[in-house]
XYZ file of C-alpha atoms in Angstrom:
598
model
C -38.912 -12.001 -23.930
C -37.277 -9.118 -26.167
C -33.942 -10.525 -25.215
C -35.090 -13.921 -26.471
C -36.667 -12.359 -29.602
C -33.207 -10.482 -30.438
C -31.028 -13.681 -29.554
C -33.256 -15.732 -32.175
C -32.965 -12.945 -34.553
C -28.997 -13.053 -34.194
C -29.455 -16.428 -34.645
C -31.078 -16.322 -37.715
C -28.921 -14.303 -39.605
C -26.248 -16.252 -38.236
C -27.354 -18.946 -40.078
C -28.699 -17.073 -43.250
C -24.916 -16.689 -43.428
C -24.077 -19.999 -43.121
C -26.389 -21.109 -45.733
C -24.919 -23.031 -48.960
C -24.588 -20.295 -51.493
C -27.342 -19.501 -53.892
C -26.483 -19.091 -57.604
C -27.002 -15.907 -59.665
C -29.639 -15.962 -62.070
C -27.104 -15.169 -65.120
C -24.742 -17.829 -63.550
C -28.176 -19.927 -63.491
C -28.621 -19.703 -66.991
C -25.314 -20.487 -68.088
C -25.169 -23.269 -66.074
C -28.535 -24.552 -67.793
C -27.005 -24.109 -71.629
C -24.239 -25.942 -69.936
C -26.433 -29.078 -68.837
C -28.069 -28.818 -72.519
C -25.096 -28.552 -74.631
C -24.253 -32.755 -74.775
C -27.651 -33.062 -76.346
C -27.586 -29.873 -78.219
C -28.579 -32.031 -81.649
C -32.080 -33.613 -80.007
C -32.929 -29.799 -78.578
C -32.865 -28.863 -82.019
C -34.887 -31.334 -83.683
C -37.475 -31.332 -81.001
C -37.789 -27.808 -81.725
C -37.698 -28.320 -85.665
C -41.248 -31.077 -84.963
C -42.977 -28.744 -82.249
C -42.647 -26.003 -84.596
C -43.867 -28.175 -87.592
C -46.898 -29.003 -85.230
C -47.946 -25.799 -84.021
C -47.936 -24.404 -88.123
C -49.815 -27.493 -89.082
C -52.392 -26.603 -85.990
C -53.157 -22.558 -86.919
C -54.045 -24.099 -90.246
C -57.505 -24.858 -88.910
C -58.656 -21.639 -88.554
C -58.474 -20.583 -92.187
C -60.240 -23.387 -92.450
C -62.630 -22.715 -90.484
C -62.989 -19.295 -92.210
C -63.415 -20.536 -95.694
C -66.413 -22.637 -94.207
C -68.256 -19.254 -92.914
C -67.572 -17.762 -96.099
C -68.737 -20.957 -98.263
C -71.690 -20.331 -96.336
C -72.826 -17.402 -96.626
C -72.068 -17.195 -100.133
C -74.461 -19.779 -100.157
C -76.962 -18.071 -98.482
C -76.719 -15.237 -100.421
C -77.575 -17.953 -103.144
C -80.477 -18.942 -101.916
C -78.821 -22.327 -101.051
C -75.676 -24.152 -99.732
C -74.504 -26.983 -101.232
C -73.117 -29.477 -98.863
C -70.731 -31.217 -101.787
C -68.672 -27.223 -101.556
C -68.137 -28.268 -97.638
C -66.875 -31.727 -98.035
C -62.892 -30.441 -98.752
C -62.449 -28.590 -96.166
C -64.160 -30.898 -93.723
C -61.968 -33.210 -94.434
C -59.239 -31.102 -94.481
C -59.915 -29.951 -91.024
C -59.750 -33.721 -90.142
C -55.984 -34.335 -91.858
C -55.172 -31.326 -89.601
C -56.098 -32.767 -86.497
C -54.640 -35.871 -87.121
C -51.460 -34.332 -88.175
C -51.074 -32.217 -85.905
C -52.023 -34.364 -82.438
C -49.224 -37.073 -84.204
C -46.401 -34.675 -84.296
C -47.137 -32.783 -81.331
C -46.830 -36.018 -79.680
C -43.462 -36.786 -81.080
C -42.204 -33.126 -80.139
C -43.373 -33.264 -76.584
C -41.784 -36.719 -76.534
C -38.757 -35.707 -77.400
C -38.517 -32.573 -75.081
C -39.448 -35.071 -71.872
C -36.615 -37.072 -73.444
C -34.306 -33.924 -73.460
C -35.745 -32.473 -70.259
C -34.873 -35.992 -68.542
C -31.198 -36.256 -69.451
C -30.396 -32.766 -68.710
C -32.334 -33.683 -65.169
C -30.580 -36.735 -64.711
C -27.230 -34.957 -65.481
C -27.835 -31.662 -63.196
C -28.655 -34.638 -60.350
C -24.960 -36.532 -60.692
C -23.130 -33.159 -60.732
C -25.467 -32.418 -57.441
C -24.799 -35.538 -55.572
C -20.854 -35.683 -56.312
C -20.434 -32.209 -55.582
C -22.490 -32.779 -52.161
C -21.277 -35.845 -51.271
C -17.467 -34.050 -51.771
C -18.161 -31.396 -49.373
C -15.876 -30.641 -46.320
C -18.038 -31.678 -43.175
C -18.254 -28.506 -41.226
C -19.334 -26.745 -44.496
C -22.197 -28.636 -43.861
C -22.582 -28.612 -40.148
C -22.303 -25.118 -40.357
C -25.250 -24.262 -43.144
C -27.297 -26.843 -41.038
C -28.338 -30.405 -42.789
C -31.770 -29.221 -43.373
C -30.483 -27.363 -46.012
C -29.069 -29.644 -47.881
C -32.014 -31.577 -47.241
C -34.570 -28.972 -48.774
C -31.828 -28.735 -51.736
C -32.067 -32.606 -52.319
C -35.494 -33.057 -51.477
C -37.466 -29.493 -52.622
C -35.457 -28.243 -54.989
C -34.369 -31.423 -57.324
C -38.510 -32.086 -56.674
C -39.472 -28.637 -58.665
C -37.022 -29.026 -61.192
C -37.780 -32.378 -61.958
C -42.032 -31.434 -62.133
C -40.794 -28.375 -64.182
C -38.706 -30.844 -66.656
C -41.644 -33.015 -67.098
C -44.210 -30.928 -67.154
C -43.888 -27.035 -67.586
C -40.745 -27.680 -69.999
C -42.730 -29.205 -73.015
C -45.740 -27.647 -72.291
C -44.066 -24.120 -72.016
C -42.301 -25.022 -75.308
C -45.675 -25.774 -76.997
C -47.686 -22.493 -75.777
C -44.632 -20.489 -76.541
C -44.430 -21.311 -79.964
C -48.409 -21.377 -80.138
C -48.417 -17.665 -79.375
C -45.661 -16.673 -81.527
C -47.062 -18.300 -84.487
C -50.194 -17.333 -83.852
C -49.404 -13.631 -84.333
C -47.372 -14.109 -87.114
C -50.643 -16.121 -88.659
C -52.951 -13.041 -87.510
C -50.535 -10.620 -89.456
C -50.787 -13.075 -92.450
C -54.541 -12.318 -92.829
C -54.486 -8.657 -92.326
C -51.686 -6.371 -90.430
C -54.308 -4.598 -89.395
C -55.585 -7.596 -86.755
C -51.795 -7.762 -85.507
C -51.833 -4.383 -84.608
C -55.313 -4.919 -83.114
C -53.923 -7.967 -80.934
C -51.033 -5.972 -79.744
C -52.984 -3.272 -77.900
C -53.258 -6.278 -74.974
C -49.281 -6.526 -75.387
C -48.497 -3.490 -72.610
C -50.946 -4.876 -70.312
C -49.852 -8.325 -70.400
C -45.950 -6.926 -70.713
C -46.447 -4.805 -67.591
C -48.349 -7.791 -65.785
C -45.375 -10.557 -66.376
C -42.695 -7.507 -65.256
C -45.043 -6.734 -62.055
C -45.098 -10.743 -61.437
C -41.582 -11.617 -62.359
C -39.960 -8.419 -60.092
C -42.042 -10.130 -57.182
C -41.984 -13.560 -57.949
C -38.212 -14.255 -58.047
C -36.964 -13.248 -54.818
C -40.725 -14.375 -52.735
C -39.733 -17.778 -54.422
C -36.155 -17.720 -53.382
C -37.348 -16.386 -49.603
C -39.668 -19.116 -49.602
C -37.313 -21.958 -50.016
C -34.829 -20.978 -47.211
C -37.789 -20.646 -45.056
C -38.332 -24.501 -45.800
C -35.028 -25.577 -45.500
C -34.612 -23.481 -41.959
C -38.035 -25.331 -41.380
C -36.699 -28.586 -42.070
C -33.737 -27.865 -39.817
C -35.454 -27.244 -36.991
C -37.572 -30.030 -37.648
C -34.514 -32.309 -37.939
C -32.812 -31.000 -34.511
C -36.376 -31.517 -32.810
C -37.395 -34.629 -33.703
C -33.330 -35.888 -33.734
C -32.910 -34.674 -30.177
C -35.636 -35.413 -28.631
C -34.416 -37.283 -25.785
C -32.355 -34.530 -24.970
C -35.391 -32.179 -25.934
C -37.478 -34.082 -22.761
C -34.516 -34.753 -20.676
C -34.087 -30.732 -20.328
C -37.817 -30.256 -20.397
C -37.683 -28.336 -23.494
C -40.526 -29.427 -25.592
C -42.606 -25.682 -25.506
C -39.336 -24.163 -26.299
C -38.869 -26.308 -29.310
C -42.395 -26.278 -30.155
C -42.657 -22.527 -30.555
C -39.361 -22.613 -32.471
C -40.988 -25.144 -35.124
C -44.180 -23.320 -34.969
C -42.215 -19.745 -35.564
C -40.272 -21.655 -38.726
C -43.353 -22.825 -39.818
C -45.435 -19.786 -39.684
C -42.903 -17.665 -41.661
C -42.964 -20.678 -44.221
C -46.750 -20.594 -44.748
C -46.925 -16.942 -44.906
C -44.726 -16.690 -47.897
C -46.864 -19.731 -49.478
C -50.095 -17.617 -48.826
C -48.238 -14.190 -50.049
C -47.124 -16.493 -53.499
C -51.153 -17.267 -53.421
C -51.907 -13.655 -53.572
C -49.500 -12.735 -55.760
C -50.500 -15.048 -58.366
C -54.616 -13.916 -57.978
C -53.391 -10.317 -58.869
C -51.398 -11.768 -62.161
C -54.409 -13.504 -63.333
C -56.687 -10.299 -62.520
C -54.285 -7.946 -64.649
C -53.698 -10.315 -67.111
C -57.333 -10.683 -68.008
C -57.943 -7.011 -68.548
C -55.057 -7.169 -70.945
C -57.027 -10.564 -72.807
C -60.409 -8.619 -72.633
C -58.922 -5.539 -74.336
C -56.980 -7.445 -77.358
C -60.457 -9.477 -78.113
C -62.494 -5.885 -78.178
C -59.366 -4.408 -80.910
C -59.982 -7.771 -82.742
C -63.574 -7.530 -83.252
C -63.665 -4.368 -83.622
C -60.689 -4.520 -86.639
C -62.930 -7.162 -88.331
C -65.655 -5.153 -87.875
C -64.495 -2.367 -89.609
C -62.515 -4.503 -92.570
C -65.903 -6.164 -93.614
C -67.614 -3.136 -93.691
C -64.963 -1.783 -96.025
C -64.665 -5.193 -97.903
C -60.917 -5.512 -97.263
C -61.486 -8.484 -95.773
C -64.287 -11.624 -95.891
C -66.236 -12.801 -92.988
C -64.369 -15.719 -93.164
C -61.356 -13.976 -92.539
C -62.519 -11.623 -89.737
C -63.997 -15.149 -87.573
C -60.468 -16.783 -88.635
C -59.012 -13.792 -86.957
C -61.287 -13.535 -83.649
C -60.336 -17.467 -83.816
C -56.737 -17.177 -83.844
C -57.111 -14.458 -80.885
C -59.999 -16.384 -78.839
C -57.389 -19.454 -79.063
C -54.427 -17.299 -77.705
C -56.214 -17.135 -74.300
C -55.318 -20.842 -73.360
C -51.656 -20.804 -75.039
C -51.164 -17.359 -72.868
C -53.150 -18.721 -69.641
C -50.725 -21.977 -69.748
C -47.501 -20.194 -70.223
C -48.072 -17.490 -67.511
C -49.001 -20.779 -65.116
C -46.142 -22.252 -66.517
C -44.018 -19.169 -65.715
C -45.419 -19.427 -61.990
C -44.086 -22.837 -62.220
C -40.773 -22.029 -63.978
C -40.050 -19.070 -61.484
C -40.276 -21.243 -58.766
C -38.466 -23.747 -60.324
C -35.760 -21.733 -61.449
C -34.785 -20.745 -57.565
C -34.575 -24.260 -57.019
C -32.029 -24.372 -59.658
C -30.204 -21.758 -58.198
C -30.114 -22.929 -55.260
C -29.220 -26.640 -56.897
C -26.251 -24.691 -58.946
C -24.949 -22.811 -56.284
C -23.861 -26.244 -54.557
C -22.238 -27.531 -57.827
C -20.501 -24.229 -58.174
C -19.010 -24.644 -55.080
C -15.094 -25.092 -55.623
C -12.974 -28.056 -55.064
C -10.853 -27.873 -51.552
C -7.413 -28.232 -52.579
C -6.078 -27.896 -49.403
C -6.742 -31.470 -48.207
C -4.345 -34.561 -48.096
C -2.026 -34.566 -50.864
C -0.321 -37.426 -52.715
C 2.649 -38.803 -53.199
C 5.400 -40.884 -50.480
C 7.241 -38.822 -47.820
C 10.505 -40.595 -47.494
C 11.030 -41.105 -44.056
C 6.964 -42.229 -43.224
C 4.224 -43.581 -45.193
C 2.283 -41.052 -43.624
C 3.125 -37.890 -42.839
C 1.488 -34.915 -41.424
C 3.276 -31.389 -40.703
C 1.609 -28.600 -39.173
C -1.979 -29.407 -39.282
C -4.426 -26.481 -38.061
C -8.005 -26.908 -38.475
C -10.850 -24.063 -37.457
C -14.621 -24.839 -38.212
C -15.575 -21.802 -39.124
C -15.125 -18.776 -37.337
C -14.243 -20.260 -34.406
C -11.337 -21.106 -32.095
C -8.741 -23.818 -33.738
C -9.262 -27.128 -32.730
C -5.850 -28.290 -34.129
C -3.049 -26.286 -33.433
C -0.001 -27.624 -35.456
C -0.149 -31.405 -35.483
C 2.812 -33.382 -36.152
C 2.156 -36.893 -37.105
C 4.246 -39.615 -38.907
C 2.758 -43.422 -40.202
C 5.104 -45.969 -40.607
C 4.115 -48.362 -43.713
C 1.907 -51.278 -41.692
C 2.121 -49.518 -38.176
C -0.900 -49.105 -36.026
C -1.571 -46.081 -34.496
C -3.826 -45.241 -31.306
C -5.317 -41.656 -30.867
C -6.469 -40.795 -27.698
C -7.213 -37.482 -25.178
C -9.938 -36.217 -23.335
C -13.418 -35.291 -25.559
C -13.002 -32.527 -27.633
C -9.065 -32.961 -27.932
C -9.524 -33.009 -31.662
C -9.254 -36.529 -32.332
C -11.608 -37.036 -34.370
C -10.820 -33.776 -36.569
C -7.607 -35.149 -37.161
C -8.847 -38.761 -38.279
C -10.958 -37.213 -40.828
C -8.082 -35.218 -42.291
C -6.336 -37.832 -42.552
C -8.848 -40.050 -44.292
C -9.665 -36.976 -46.846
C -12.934 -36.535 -45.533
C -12.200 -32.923 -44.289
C -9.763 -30.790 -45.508
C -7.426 -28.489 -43.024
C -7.241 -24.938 -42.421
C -3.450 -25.072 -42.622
C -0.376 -27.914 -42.962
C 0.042 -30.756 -45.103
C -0.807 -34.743 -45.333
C 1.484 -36.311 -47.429
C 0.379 -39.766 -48.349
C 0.201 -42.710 -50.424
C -1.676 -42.080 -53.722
C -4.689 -44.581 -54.751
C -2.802 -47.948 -56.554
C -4.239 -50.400 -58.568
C -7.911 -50.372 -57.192
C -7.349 -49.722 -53.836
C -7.871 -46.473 -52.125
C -5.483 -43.976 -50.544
C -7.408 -44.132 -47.086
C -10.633 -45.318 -45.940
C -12.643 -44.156 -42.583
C -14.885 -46.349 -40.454
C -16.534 -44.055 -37.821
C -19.205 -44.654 -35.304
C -22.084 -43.291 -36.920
C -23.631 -46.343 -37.868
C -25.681 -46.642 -41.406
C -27.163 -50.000 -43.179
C -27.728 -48.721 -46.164
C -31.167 -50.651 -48.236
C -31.063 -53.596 -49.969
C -29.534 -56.815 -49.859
C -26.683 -57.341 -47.418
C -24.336 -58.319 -50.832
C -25.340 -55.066 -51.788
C -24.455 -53.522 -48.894
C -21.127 -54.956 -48.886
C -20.239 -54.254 -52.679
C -20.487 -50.572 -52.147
C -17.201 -51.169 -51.219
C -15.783 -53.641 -53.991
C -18.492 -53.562 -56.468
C -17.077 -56.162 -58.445
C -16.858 -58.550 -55.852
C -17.532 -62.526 -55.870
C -19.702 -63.867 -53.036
C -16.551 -65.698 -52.191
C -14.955 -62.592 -51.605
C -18.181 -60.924 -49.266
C -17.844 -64.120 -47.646
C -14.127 -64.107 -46.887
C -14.404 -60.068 -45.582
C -17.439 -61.122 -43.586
C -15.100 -64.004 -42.279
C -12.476 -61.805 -41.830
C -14.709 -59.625 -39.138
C -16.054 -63.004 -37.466
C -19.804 -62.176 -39.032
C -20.070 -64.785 -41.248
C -21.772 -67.329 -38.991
C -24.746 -64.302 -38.043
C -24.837 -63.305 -41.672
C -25.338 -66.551 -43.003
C -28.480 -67.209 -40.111
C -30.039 -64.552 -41.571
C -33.594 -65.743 -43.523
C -32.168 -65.552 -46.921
C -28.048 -65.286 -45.642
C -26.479 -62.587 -48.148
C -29.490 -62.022 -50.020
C -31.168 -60.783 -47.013
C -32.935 -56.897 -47.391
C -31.252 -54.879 -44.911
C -31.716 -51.624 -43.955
C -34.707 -48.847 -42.877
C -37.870 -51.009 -43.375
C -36.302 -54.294 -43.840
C -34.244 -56.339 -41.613
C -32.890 -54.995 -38.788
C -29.021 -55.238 -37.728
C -27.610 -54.245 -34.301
C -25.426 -51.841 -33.799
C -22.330 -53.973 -32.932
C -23.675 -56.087 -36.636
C -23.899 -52.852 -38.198
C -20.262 -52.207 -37.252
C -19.644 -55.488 -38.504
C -20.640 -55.053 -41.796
C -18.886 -51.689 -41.882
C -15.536 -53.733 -40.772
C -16.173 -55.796 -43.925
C -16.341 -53.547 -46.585
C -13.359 -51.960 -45.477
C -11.350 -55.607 -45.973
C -13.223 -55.568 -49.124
C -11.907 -51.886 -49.911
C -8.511 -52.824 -48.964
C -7.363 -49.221 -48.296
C -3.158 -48.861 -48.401
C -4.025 -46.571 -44.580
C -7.423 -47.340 -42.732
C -8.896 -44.703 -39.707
C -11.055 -45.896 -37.718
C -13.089 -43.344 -35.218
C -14.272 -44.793 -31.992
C -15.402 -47.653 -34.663
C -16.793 -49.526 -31.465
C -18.125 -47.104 -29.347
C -21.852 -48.267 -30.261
C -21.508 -51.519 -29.378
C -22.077 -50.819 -25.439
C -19.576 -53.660 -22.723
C -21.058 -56.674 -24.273
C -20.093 -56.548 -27.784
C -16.795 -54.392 -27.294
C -14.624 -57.692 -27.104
C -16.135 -58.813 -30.227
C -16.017 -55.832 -31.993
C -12.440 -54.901 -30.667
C -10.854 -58.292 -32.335
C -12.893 -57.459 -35.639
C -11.407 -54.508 -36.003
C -7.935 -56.013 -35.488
C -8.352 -58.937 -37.847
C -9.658 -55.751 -40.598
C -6.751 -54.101 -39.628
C -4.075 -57.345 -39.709
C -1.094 -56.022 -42.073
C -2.001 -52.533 -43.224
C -1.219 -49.113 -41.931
C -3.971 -47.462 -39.594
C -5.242 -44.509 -36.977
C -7.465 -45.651 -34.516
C -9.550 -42.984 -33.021
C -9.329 -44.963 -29.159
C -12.945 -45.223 -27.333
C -11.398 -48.019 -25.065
C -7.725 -47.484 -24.011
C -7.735 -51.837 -24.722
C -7.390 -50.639 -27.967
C -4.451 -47.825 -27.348
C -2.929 -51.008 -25.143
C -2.467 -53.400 -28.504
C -1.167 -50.847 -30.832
C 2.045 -50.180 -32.015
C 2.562 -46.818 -30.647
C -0.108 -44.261 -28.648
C -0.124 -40.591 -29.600
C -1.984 -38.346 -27.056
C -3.625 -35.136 -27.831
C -4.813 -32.446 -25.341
C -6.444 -29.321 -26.825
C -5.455 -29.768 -30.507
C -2.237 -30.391 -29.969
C 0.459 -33.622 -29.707
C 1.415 -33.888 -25.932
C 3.011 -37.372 -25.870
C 3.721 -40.190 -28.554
C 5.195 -43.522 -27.431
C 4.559 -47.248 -27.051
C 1.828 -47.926 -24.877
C 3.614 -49.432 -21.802
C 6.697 -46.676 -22.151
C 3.850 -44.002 -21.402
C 1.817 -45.799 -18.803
C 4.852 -45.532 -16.799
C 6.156 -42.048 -17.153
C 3.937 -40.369 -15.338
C 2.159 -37.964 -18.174
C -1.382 -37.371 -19.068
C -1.246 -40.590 -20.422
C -0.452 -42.517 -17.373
C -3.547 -40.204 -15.983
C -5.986 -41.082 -18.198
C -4.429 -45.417 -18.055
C -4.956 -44.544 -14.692
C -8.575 -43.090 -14.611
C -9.573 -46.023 -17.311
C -8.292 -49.150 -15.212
C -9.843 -47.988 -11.725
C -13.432 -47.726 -13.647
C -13.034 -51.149 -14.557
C -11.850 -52.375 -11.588
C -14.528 -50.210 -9.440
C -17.236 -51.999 -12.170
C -15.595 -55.555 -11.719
């Protein structure tokens, strides 16, 4: 048991390591006054009406305070004449109206900034994460990511459209609000400070805690998610080993550590409320107390003094909203962190470069690759494309075949070497990769197949679907192209889904396509089908083709065999099945399975 305990410990900080990096909070706010800067103009002018609101709203208690004073002059008259009321009745009215009118505007107006900085923050998100090297991301574990794109862009956005404006508006509430109590006496400023320490001392205590509790509790959610996401994603595997207790304890240990933190947040924010009202308690006593002693002395009206216990009664709710809203922001601003310290992340430079070698239209030279730490699973690949050749890749699993296909598409840069290859030309793309991991993504199958060509006509989706012999299926389907594909809607098989993928690469016309066990899925009875799809999207352009069935090594132009990360044999097809190499082994291996299942 203690050696399990200290293995999942290792474990853990393993992958704290691994974890996407978190931003700093000065980095954090730079990277905010970044996001606001293109709409610099509306910040200002948002701020200009909320301000303009608030003033027009601490009008009311003078107001109120020349009532009390009307009356009791009055009573000290023996009567009160209701004609002496009727002004500032009314004027109390005009203030309401005025204000609730432009506090709508400014609040409108902040959602309206607080939306396009959101919406901005998201693109930079998504096209940073979407340009990230894949074992960056296999290593931190997709339930990061996932609590990143899910959690965090969740709190920021509730923060934008909620705590933003009304943090704005209670800020400005309180600040005016003091400067209004100093207006009517310094003496009921000065009063009103004494709760300043307290409340001071309170937001320090909360902050110092709040930050890094918030920033604890997130990665305890994504490592929650993770383990949620290997559980439920393996779970064949999970009751083929008879591993579901294991599994279960390791979700209910992720779990447990994430609602601890949520109850320790809980607690944390009871004490802040139970400080902060000692500190509200003892700023009402010095105002009463100031007005008090003023009327006694005649330095001040009645009036006056309630206008004064007013402005100070009405702080409570402008103070009790921002210090909520600061709960809110804290935990908001980790998410931000966490959201800026993907977007942060620098650009790999290292990856395929442009330009034409002159003796290939592809050409690789020494090509290492490490994930990680690890051992190299490409040890100094050598690899030349001839413009419109077709290449086959095969070896045993874990020969690095599929490391080297994504290199060369662009999807992962290497450790070490160089891909020199054609640059992206008049719409079309340098390379494009077509792998075995199968996605339909929602909506219409058009729309499905535009992601590749946006632009396109239907006569062009149907040509590519042609292309790929899916036209005839495509066109069955209940409403043919305008069929809803995808989770929830229509469901395409796997060799159909590889279909479809097949066709947006025709659409994409790529100048060098890769293609990575692209019919693996399909199982014996859709491999012929598939396999002469993939040729006909392949018919006149340059391409790797990761080999699942050595059929496919058989038709290409030339077969290059790897073994451990590195280049063992290259050659046509029927020069290697006969010279006797690991090649010929595995030709061998391949044709007595079929003839064993025939």
């Amino acid at each position: 048991m203690q050696q399990t305990e200290a293995t999942d410990e290792t474990t853990e900080r393993s992958s704290a390591a691994d974890l996407l990096p978190v931003a700093t909070g000065r980095r954090t706010r730079a990277a905010a006054l970044e996001l606001l800067r293109p709409d610099r103009g509306l910040a200002i002018r948002s701020a200009l009406v909320l301000v303009a609101a608030t003033a027009v709203g601490l009008l009311m208690q003078p107001l109120l305070g020349r009532i009390v004073d009307l009356v009791a002059d009055g009573t000290r008259g023996g009567t009160v004449s209701t004609g002496v009321l009727t002004l500032p009745v009314v004027l109390l009215v005009v203030v309401a109206l005025v204000q609730g009118a432009s506090t709508a505007l400014g609040l409108g107006m902040v959602a309206r900034l607080g939306e396009s900085v959101l919406a901005r923050l998201r693109e930079r998100f998504v096209e940073r994460a979407l340009a990230l090297p894949a074992d960056r991301i296999e290593r931190a574990g997709s339930g990061d990511l996932t609590a990143r794109v899910t959690g965090d862009v969740s709190r920021v956005s509730e923060a934008v459209r909620s705590a933003l404006p009304e943090l704005a508006r209670a800020t400005l509430t309180i600040v005016l609000t003091l400067i209004a109590l100093a207006v009517l006496d310094w003496r009921f400023l000065v009063a009103a400070l004494l709760a300043v320490p307290v409340q001071a001392w309170t937001a320090r205590w909360y902050v110092g805690k709040a930050v890094p509790l918030y920033a604890k509790q997130r990665i305890a959610t994504g490592a929650q998610q993770q383990q949620l996401l290997e559980t439920i994603g393996g779970a064949d595997t999970v009751r083929g080993h008879l591993l579901e207790d294991d599994h279960t304890q390791r979700v209910e240990k992720r779990s447990r550590a994430a609602v601890e933190l949520s109850k320790r947040g809980v607690r944390l924010v009871l004490g802040f409320y139970g400080r902060l009202h000692i500190g509200e308690y003892i700023g009402l006593v010095g105002v009463l107390l100031a007005g008090l002693i003023l009327v006694r002395e005649d330095a001040v009206s009645i009036g006056t003094a309630t206008a004064a216990a007013l402005y100070f009664h009405n702080l409570f709710g402008p103070i009790n909203a921002a210090l909520v809203l600061l709960d809110d922001a804290q935990s908001a601003t980790a998410g931000l962190a966490r959201l800026v310290g993907v977007t942060d992340l620098p650009v790999e430079t290292d990856g395929p470069a442009t330009g034409r070698s002159a003796d290939a239209f592809v050409h690789v030279r020494g090509i290492t690759h490490s994930y990680g730490d690890g051992s190299p699973v490409l040890h100094d690949v050598d690899l030349d494309l001839h413009e419109g050749e077709h290449v086959a890749l095969v070896g045993t699993s874990g020969a690095g075949k599929s490391t080297l296909a994504r290199i060369l598409a662009g999807v992962q840069p290497p450790t070490g070497g160089e891909v020199t290859m054609p640059a992206a030309a008049n719409g079309r793309p340098g390379a494009v990769l077509v792998s075995q991991e199968l996605h339909v993504f929602a909506g219409t199958l058009a729309e499905d197949l535009r992601l590749a060509k946006p632009d396109a006509s239907e006569a062009q989706l149907r040509a590519a679907l042609a292309t790929v012999d899916a036209l005839t299926w495509a066109e069955a389907l209940p409403d043919g192209l305008d069929t809803v594909v995808g989770e929830g809607a229509h469901s395409l098989d796997a060799a159909k889904a590889q279909q479809l993928a097949l066709a947006r690469l025709v659409l994409a016309d790529p100048l060098i396509a890769v293609l990575d066990e692209a019919t693996a899925e399909a199982g014996s009875a859709g491999a012929r089908l598939l396999e002469q799809s993939a040729r006909a999207a392949l018919d006149g352009r340059t391409a790797l083709i990761v080999a699942h069935r050595l059929t496919q090594a058989a038709t290409a132009d030339r077969v290059v065999v790897l073994e451990h990360g590195r280049v063992v044999e290259s050659g046509p097809h029927e020069g290697l099945k006969d010279a006797g190499g690991p090649y010929a082994t595995l030709w061998a291996a391949w044709s007595g399975t079929r003839e064993s299942a025939s």
